[in-house]
C-alpha positions as a Markdown table, in Angstrom:
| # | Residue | x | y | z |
|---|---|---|---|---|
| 1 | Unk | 94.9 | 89.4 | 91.0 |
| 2 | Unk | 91.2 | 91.1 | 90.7 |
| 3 | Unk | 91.4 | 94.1 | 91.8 |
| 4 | Unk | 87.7 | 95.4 | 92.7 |
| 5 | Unk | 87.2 | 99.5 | 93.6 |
| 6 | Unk | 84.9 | 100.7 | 95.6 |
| 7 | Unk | 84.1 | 104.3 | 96.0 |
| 8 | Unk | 82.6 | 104.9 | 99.7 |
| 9 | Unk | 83.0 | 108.8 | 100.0 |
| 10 | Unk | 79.5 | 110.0 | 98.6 |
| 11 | Unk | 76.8 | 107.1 | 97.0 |
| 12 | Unk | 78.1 | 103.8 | 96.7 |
| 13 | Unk | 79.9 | 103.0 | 93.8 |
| 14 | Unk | 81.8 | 99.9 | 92.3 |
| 15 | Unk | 84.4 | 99.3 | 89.3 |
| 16 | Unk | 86.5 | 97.0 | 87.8 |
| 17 | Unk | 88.8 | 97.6 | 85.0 |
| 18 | Unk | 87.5 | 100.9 | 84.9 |
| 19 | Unk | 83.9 | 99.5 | 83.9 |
| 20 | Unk | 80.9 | 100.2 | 86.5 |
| 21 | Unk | 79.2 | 97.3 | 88.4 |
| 22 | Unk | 75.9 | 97.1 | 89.3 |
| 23 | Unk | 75.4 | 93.4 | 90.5 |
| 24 | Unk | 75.6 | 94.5 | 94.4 |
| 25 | Unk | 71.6 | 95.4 | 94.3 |
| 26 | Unk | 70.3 | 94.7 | 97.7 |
| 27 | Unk | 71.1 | 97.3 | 100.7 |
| 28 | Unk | 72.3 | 94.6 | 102.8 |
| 29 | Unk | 74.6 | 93.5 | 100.4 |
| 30 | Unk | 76.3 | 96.6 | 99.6 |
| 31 | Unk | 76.4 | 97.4 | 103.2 |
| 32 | Unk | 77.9 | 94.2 | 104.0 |
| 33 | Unk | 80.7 | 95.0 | 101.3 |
| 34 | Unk | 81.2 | 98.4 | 102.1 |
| 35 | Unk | 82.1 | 97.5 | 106.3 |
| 36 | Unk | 84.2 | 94.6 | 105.6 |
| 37 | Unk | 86.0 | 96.9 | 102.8 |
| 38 | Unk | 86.3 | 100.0 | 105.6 |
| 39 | Unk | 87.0 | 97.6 | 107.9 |
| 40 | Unk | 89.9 | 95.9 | 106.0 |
| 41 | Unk | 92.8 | 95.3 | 108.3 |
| 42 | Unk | 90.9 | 92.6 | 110.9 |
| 43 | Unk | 88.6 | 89.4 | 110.6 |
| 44 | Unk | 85.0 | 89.4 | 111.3 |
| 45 | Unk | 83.2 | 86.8 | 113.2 |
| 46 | Unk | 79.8 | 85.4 | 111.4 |
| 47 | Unk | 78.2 | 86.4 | 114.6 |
| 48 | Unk | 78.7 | 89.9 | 114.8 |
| 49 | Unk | 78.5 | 90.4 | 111.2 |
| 50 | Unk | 74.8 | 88.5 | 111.7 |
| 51 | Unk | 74.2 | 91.0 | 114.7 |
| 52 | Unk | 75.5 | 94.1 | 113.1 |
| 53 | Unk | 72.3 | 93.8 | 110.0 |
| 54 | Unk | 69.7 | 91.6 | 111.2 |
| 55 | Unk | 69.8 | 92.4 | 114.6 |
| 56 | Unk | 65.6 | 91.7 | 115.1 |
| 57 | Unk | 66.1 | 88.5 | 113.3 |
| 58 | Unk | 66.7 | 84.9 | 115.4 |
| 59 | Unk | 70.0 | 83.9 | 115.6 |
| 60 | Unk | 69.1 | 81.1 | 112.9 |
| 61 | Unk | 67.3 | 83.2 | 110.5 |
| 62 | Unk | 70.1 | 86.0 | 110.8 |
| 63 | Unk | 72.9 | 83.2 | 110.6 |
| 64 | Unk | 71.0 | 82.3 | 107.1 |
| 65 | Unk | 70.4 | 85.8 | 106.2 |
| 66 | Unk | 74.3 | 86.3 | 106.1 |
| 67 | Unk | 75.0 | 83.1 | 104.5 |
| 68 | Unk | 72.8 | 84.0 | 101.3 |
| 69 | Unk | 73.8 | 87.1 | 101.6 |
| 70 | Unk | 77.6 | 86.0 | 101.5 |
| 71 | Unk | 76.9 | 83.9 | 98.8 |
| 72 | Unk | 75.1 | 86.7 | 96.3 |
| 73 | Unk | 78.4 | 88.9 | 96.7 |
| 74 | Unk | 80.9 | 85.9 | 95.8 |
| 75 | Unk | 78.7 | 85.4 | 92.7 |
| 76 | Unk | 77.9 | 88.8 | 91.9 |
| 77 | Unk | 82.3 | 89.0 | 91.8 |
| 78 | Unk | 82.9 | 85.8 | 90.4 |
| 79 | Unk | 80.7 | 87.7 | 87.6 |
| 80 | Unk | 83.0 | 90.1 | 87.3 |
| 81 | Unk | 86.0 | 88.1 | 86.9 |
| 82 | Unk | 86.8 | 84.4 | 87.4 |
| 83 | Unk | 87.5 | 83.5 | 90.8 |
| 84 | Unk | 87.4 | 86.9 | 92.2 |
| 85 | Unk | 85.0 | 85.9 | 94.8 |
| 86 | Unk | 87.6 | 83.9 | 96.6 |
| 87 | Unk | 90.0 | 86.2 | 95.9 |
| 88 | Unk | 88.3 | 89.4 | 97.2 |
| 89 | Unk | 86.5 | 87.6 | 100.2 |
| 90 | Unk | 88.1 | 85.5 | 102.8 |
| 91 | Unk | 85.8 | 83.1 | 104.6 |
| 92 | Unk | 86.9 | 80.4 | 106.4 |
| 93 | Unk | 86.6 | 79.5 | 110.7 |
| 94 | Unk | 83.4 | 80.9 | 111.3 |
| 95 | Unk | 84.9 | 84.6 | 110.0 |
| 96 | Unk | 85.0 | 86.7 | 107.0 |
| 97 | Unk | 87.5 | 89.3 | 106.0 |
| 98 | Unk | 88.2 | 91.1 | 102.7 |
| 99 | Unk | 91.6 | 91.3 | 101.3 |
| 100 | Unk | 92.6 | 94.7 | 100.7 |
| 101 | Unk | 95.8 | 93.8 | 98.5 |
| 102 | Unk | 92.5 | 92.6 | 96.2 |
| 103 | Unk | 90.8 | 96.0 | 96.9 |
| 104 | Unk | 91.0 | 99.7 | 96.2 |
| 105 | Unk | 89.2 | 101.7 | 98.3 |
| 106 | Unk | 88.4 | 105.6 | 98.9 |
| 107 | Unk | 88.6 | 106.0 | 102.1 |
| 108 | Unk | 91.2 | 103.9 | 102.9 |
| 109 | Unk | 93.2 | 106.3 | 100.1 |
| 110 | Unk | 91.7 | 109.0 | 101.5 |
| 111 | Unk | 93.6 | 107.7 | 104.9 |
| 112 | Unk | 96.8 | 106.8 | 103.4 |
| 113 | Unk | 97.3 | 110.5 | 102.1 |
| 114 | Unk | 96.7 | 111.9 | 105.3 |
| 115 | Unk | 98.7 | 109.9 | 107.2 |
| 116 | Unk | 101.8 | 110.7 | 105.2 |
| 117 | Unk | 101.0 | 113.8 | 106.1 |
| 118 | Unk | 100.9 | 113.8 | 109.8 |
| 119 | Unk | 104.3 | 111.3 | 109.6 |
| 120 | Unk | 106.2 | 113.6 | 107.8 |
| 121 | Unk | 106.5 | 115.7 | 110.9 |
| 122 | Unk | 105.6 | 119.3 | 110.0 |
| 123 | Unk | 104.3 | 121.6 | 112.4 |
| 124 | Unk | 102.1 | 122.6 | 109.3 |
| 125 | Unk | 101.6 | 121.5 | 106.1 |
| 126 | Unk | 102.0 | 124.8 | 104.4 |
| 127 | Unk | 105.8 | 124.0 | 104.6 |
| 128 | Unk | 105.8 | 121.1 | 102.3 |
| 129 | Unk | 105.2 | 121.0 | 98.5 |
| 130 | Unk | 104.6 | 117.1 | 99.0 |
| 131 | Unk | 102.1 | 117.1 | 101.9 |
| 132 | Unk | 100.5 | 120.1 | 100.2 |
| 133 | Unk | 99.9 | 118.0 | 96.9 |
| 134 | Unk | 99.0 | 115.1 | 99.0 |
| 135 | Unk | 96.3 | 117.6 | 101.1 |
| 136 | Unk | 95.0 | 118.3 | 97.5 |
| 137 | Unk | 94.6 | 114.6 | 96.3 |
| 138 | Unk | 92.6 | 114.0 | 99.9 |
| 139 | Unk | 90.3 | 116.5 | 99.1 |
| 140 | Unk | 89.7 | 115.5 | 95.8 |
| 141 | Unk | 88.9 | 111.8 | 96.7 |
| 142 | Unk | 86.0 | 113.3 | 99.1 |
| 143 | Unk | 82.9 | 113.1 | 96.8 |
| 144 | Unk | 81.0 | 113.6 | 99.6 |
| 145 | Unk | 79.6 | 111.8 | 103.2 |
| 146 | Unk | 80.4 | 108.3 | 103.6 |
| 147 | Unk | 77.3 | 106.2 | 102.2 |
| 148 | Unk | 75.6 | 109.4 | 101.5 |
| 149 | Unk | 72.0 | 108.9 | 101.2 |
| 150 | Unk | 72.9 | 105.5 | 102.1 |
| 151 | Unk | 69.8 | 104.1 | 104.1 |
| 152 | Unk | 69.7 | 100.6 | 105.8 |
| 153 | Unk | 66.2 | 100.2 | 107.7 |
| 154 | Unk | 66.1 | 97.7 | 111.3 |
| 155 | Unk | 70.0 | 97.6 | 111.4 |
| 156 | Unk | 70.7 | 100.2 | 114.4 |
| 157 | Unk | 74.1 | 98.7 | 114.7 |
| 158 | Unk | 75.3 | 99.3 | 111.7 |
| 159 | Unk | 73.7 | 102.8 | 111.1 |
| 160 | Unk | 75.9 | 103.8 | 114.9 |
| 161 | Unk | 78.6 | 102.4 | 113.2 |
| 162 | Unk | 77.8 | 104.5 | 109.9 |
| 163 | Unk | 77.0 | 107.8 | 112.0 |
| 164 | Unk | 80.7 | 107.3 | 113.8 |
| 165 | Unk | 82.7 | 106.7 | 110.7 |
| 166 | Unk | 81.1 | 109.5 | 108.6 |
| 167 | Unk | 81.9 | 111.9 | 111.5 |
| 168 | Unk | 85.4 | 111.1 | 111.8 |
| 169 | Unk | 85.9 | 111.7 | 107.7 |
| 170 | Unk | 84.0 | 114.7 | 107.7 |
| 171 | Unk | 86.9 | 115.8 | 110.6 |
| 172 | Unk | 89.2 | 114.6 | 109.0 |
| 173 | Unk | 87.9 | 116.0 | 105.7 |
| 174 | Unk | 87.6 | 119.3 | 107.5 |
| 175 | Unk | 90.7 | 119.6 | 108.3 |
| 176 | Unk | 92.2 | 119.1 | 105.2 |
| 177 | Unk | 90.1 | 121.5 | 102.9 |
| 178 | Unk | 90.7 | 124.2 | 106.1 |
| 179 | Unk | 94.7 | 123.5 | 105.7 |
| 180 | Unk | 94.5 | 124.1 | 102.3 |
| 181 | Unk | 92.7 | 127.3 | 102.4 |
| 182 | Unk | 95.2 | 128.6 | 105.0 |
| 183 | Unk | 98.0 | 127.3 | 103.1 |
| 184 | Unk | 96.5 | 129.8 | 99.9 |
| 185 | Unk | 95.5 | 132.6 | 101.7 |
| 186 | Unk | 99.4 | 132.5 | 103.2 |
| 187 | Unk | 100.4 | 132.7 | 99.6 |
| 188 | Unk | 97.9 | 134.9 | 98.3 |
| 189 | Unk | 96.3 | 132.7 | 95.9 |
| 190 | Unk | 92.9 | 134.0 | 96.5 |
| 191 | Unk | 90.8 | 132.0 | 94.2 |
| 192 | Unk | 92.3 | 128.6 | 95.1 |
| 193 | Unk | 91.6 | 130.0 | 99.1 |
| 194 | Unk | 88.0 | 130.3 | 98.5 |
| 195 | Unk | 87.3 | 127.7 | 96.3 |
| 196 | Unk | 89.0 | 125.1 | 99.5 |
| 197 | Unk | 87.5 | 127.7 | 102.1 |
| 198 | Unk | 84.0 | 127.3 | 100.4 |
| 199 | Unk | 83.9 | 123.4 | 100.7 |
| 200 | Unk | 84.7 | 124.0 | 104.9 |
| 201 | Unk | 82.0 | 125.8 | 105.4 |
| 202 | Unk | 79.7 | 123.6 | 103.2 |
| 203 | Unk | 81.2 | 120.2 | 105.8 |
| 204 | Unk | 80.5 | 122.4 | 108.9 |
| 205 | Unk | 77.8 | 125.7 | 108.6 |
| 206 | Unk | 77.6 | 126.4 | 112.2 |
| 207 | Unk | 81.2 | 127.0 | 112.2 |
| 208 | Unk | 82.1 | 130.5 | 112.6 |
| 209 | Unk | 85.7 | 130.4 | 112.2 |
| 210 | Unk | 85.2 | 129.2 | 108.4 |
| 211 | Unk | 82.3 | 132.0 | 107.5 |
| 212 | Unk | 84.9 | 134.3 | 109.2 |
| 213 | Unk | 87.7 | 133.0 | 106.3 |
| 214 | Unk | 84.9 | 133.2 | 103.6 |
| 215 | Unk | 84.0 | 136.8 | 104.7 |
| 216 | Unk | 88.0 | 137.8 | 104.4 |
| 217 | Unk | 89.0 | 136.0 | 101.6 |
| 218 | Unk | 86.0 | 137.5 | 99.4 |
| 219 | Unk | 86.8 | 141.2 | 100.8 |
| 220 | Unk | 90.3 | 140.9 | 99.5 |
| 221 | Unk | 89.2 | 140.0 | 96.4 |
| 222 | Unk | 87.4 | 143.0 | 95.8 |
| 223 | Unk | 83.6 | 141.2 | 96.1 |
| 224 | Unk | 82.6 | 143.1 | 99.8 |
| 225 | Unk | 78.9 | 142.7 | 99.0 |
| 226 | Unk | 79.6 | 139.1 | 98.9 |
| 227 | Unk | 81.3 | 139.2 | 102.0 |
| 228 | Unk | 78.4 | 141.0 | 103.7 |
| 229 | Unk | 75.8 | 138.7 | 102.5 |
| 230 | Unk | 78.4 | 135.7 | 104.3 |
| 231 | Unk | 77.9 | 137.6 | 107.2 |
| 232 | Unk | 74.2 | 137.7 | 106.9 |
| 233 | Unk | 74.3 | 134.2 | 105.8 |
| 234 | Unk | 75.9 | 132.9 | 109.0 |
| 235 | Unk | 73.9 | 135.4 | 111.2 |
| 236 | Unk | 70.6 | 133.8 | 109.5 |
| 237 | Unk | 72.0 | 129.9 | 110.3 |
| 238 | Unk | 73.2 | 130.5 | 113.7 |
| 239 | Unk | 69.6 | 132.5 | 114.6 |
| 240 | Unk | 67.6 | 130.1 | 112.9 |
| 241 | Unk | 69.2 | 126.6 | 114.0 |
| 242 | Unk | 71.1 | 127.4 | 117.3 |
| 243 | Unk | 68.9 | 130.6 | 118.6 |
| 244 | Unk | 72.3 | 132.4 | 119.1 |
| 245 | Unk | 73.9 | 135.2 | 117.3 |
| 246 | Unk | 77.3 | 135.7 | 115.6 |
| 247 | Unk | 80.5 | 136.4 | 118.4 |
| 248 | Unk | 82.1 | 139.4 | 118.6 |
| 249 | Unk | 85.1 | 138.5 | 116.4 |
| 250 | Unk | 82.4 | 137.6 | 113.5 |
| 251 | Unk | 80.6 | 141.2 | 114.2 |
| 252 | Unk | 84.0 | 142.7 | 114.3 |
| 253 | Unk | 84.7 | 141.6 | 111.3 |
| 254 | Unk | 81.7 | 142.3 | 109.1 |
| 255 | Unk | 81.7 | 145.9 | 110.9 |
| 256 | Unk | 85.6 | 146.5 | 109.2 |
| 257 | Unk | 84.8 | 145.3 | 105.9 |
| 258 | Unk | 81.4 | 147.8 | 106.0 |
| 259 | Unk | 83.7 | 150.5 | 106.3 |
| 260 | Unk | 86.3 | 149.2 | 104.8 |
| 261 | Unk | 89.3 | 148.6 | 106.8 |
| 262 | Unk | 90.0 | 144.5 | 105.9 |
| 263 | Unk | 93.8 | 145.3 | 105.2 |
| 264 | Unk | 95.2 | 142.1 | 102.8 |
| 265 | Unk | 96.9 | 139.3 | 104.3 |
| 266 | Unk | 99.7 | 139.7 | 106.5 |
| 267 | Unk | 101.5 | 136.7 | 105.5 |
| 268 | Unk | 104.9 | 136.6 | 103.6 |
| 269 | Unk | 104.5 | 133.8 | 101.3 |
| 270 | Unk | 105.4 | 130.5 | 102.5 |
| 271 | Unk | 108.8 | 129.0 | 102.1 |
| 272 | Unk | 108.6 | 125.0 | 101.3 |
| 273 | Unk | 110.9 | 122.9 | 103.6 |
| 274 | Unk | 111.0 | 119.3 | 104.2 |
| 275 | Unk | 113.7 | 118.8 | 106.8 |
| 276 | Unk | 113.6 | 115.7 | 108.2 |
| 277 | Unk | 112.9 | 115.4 | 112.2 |
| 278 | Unk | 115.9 | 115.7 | 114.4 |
| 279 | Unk | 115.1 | 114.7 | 117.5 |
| 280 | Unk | 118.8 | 115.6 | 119.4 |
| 281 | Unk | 119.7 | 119.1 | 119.7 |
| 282 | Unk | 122.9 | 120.2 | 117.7 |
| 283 | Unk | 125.6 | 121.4 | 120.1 |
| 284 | Unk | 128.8 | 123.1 | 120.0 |
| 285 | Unk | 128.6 | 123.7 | 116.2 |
| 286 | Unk | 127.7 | 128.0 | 115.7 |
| 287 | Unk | 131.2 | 128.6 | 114.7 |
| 288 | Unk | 130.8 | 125.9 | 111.9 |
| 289 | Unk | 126.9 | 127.4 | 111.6 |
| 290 | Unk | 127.7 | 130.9 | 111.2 |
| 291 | Unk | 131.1 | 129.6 | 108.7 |
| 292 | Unk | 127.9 | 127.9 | 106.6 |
| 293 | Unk | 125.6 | 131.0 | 107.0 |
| 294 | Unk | 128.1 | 133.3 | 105.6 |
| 295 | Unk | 129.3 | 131.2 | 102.7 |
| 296 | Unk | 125.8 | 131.0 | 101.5 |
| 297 | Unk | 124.8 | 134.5 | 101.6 |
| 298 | Unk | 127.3 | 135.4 | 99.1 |
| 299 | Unk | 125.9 | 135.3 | 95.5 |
| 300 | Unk | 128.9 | 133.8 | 93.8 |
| 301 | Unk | 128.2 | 131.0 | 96.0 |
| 302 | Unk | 126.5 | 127.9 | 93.7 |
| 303 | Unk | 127.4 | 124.2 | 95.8 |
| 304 | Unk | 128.8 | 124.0 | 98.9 |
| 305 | Unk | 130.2 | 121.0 | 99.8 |
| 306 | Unk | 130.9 | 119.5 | 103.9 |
| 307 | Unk | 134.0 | 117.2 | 104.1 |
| 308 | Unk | 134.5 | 115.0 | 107.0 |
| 309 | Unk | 134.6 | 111.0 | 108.0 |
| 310 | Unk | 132.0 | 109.2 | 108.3 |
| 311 | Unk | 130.2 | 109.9 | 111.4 |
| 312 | Unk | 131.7 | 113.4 | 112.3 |
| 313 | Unk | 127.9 | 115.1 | 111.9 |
| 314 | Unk | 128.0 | 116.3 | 108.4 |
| 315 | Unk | 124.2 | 115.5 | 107.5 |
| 316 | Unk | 123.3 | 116.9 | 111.0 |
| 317 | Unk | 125.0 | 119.9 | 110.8 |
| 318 | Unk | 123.9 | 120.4 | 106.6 |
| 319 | Unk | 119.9 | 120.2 | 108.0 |
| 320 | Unk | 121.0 | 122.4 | 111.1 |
| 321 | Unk | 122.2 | 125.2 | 108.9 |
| 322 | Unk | 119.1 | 124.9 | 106.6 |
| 323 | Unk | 116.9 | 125.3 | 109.2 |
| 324 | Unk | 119.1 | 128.7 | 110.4 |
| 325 | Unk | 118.8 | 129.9 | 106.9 |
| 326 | Unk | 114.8 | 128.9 | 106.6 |
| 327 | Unk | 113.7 | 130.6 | 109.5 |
| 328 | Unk | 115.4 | 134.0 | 108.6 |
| 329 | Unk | 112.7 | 135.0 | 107.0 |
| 330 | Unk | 114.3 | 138.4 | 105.0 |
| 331 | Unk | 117.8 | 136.5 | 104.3 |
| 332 | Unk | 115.4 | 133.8 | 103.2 |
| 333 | Unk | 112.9 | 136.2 | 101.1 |
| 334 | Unk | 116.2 | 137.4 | 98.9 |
| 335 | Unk | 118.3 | 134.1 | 98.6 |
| 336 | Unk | 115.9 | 131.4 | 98.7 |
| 337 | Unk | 112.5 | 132.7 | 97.7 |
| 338 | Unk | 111.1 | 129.4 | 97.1 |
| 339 | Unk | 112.1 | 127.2 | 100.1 |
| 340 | Unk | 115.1 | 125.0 | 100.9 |
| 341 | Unk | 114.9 | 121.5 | 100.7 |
| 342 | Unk | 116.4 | 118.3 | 102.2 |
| 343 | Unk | 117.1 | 115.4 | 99.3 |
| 344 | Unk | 119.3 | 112.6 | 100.9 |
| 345 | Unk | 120.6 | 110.8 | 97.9 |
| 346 | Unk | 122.4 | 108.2 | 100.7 |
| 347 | Unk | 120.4 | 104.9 | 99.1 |
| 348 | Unk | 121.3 | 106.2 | 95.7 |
| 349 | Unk | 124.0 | 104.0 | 93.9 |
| 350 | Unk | 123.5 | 105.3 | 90.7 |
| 351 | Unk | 123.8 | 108.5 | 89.2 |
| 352 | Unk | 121.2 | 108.0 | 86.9 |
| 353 | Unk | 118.6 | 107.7 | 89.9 |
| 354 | Unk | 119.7 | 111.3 | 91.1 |
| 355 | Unk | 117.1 | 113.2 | 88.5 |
| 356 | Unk | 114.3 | 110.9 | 89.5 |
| 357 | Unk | 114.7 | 111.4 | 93.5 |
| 358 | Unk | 115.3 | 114.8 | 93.0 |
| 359 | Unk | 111.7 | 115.0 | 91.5 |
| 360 | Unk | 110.2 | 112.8 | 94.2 |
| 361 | Unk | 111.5 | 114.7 | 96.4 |
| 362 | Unk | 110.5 | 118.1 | 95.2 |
| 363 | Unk | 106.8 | 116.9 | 94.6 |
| 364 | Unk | 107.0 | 117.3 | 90.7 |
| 365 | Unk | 104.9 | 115.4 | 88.5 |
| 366 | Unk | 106.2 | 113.6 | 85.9 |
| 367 | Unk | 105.4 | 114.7 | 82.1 |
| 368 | Unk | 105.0 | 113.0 | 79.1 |
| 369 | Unk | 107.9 | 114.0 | 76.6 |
| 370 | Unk | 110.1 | 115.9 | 79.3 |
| 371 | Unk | 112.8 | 113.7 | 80.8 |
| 372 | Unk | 113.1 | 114.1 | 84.6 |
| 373 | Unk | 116.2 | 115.6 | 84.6 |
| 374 | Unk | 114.8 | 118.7 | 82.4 |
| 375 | Unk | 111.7 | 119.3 | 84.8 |
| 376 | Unk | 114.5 | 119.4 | 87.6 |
| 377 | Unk | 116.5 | 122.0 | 86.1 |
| 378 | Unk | 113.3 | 123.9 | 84.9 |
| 379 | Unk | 112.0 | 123.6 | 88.0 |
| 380 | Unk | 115.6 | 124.5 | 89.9 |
């Protein structure tokens, strides 16, 4: 099956095969292509695709307007590869709808990642080596605004809908580059803090809170003048767009790293855990807790294993006990220093598949002449 990508998040871009195309010229076209590609997942009727870009047109003349229009994109595919037109482009019943098993799209990537995110129930990201890697690959696909500098005159319908969507990425977005540059301040990677911590405040300059994490973040590493000349930065922005100065926290801060009393983060590092959500409390089980607790503070202590039938809790009580041991932070710091992690191997029936979930589990990536099983135990 064709499989057409579109890049959304920044200027409009289009490849197949990993060859640029260029044969979506006119503004309505590409705009055309790009809402039916954002909005994938439902069918759109002729008539409010008509109304959404050429709105001041008669009903006729806008009816045409789409129907040429509809037509150049189905050729300008079929270019690209035989059939693809039909493939990529459902019309039929007086609606149109692109098929996104045809399509590979930014922002719906861009999405996916964060959904994952949210559903694998963390109270914050920094406690997962997965979602991290998957806050990283989110950040990366944002290239910039949706559509930026994407302008589609007499089409006030589509430019609301334009305005909307590229506010709710740029959240989004926000959100993602801000997580990360907590999630390195935490564990003290400074340069990797900034460099995420630089990109919020470049989504959202009238946001205090993220010249505030600038300011810190370049005082701890040593660059105070810089983190002075943030300060004057934001109290230029705020004075010059919004007529207001910076709060007291923001003066607060700039007046401690003039004379010098930023003190370095507070944070232990960050343990990774990926325990899976329980959502029954364990009862009746701190004799069998503490038994667990104790066995695995001893050193000499490699595997533990929990016999029982099936049924009896075992799983439950194994996550239970990790989650003791995770949030002791000290007992953690000196057994565990890197996390403790949750692998269920239960739809394994192979031992061969053990390395390979392992891995998937742990958020490694896999490397060309190293066999899974030796990036597990180099990793381990």
């Amino acid at each position: 099956m064709t499989r057409l990508s579109l890049e959304l998040l920044g200027t409009f871009a289009a490849t197949f095969d990993g060859h640029a195309v260029s044969r979506f010229r006119s503004s309505k076209a590409r705009a055309l292509l790009a809402y039916l590609a954002v909005e994938a997942n439902r069918a759109h009727s002729r008539s409010s695709l008509a109304t959404l870009l050429w709105p001041e047109s008669s009903e006729q003349d806008a009816y045409r307007n789409l129907r040429v229009t509809l037509h150049r994109l189905r050729r300008a595919l079929d270019d690209i590869a035989p059939d693809a037109g039909d493939e990529i482009l459902q019309i039929g019943g007086g609606h149109v709808q692109i098929d996104h098993s045809a399509l590979t799209l930014d922002v719906a990537e861009f999405r996916n990642l964060l959904d994952a995110v949210s559903a694998h129930g963390h109270t914050s990201p920094d406690l997962c080596r997965v979602c991290i890697e998957r806050l990283r690959q989110a950040a990366s696909l944002y290239r910039g605004d949706l559509l930026a500098g994407f302008d589609l005159a007499n089409a006030p319908l589509f430019e609301e809908w334009l305005v909307v969507e590229k506010e709710r990425l740029q959240r989004l977005c926000l959100w993602t580059v801000s997580s990360l540059a907590s999630v390195y301040e935490h564990q003290k990677d400074l340069t990797k803090a900034l460099e995420f911590a630089h990109r919020e405040l470049a989504l959202d300059p009238y946001r205090e809170e993220s010249y505030r994490r600038v300011m810190r973040l370049l005082t701890l590493s040593g660059r105070r003048s810089e983190a002075i000349a943030c300060y004057l930065d934001c109290q230029r922005v705020l004075g010059d767009e919004l007529g207001i100065e910076p709060d007291e926290e923001t003066i607060a801060l700039v007046n401690r790293i003039r004379s010098g009393d930023v003190a370095p983060s507070q944070h232990s590092p960050v343990r990774l855990v990926n325990f899976p959500t329980m959502f029954t409390p364990l009862v009746g089980r701190e004799a069998e807790l503490h038994a667990i607790s104790e066995r695995l503070s001893d050193p000499g202590c490699r595997l533990l294993t929990l016999i029982g039938l099936g049924g009896v809790g075992k799983t439950r009580l194994a996550v239970e006990a990790a989650r003791h041991i995770a949030a002791e932070s000290e007992w953690t710091s000196a057994r565990f220093f890197d996390g403790v992690f949750f692998i269920s191997l239960a739809s394994v029936d192979s031992p061969e598949f053990v390395p390979a979930t392992l891995a998937g589990d742990l958020g490694l990536t896999p490397h060309q002449g190293t066999t899974v099983a030796d990036q597990v135990i180099d990793f381990l």
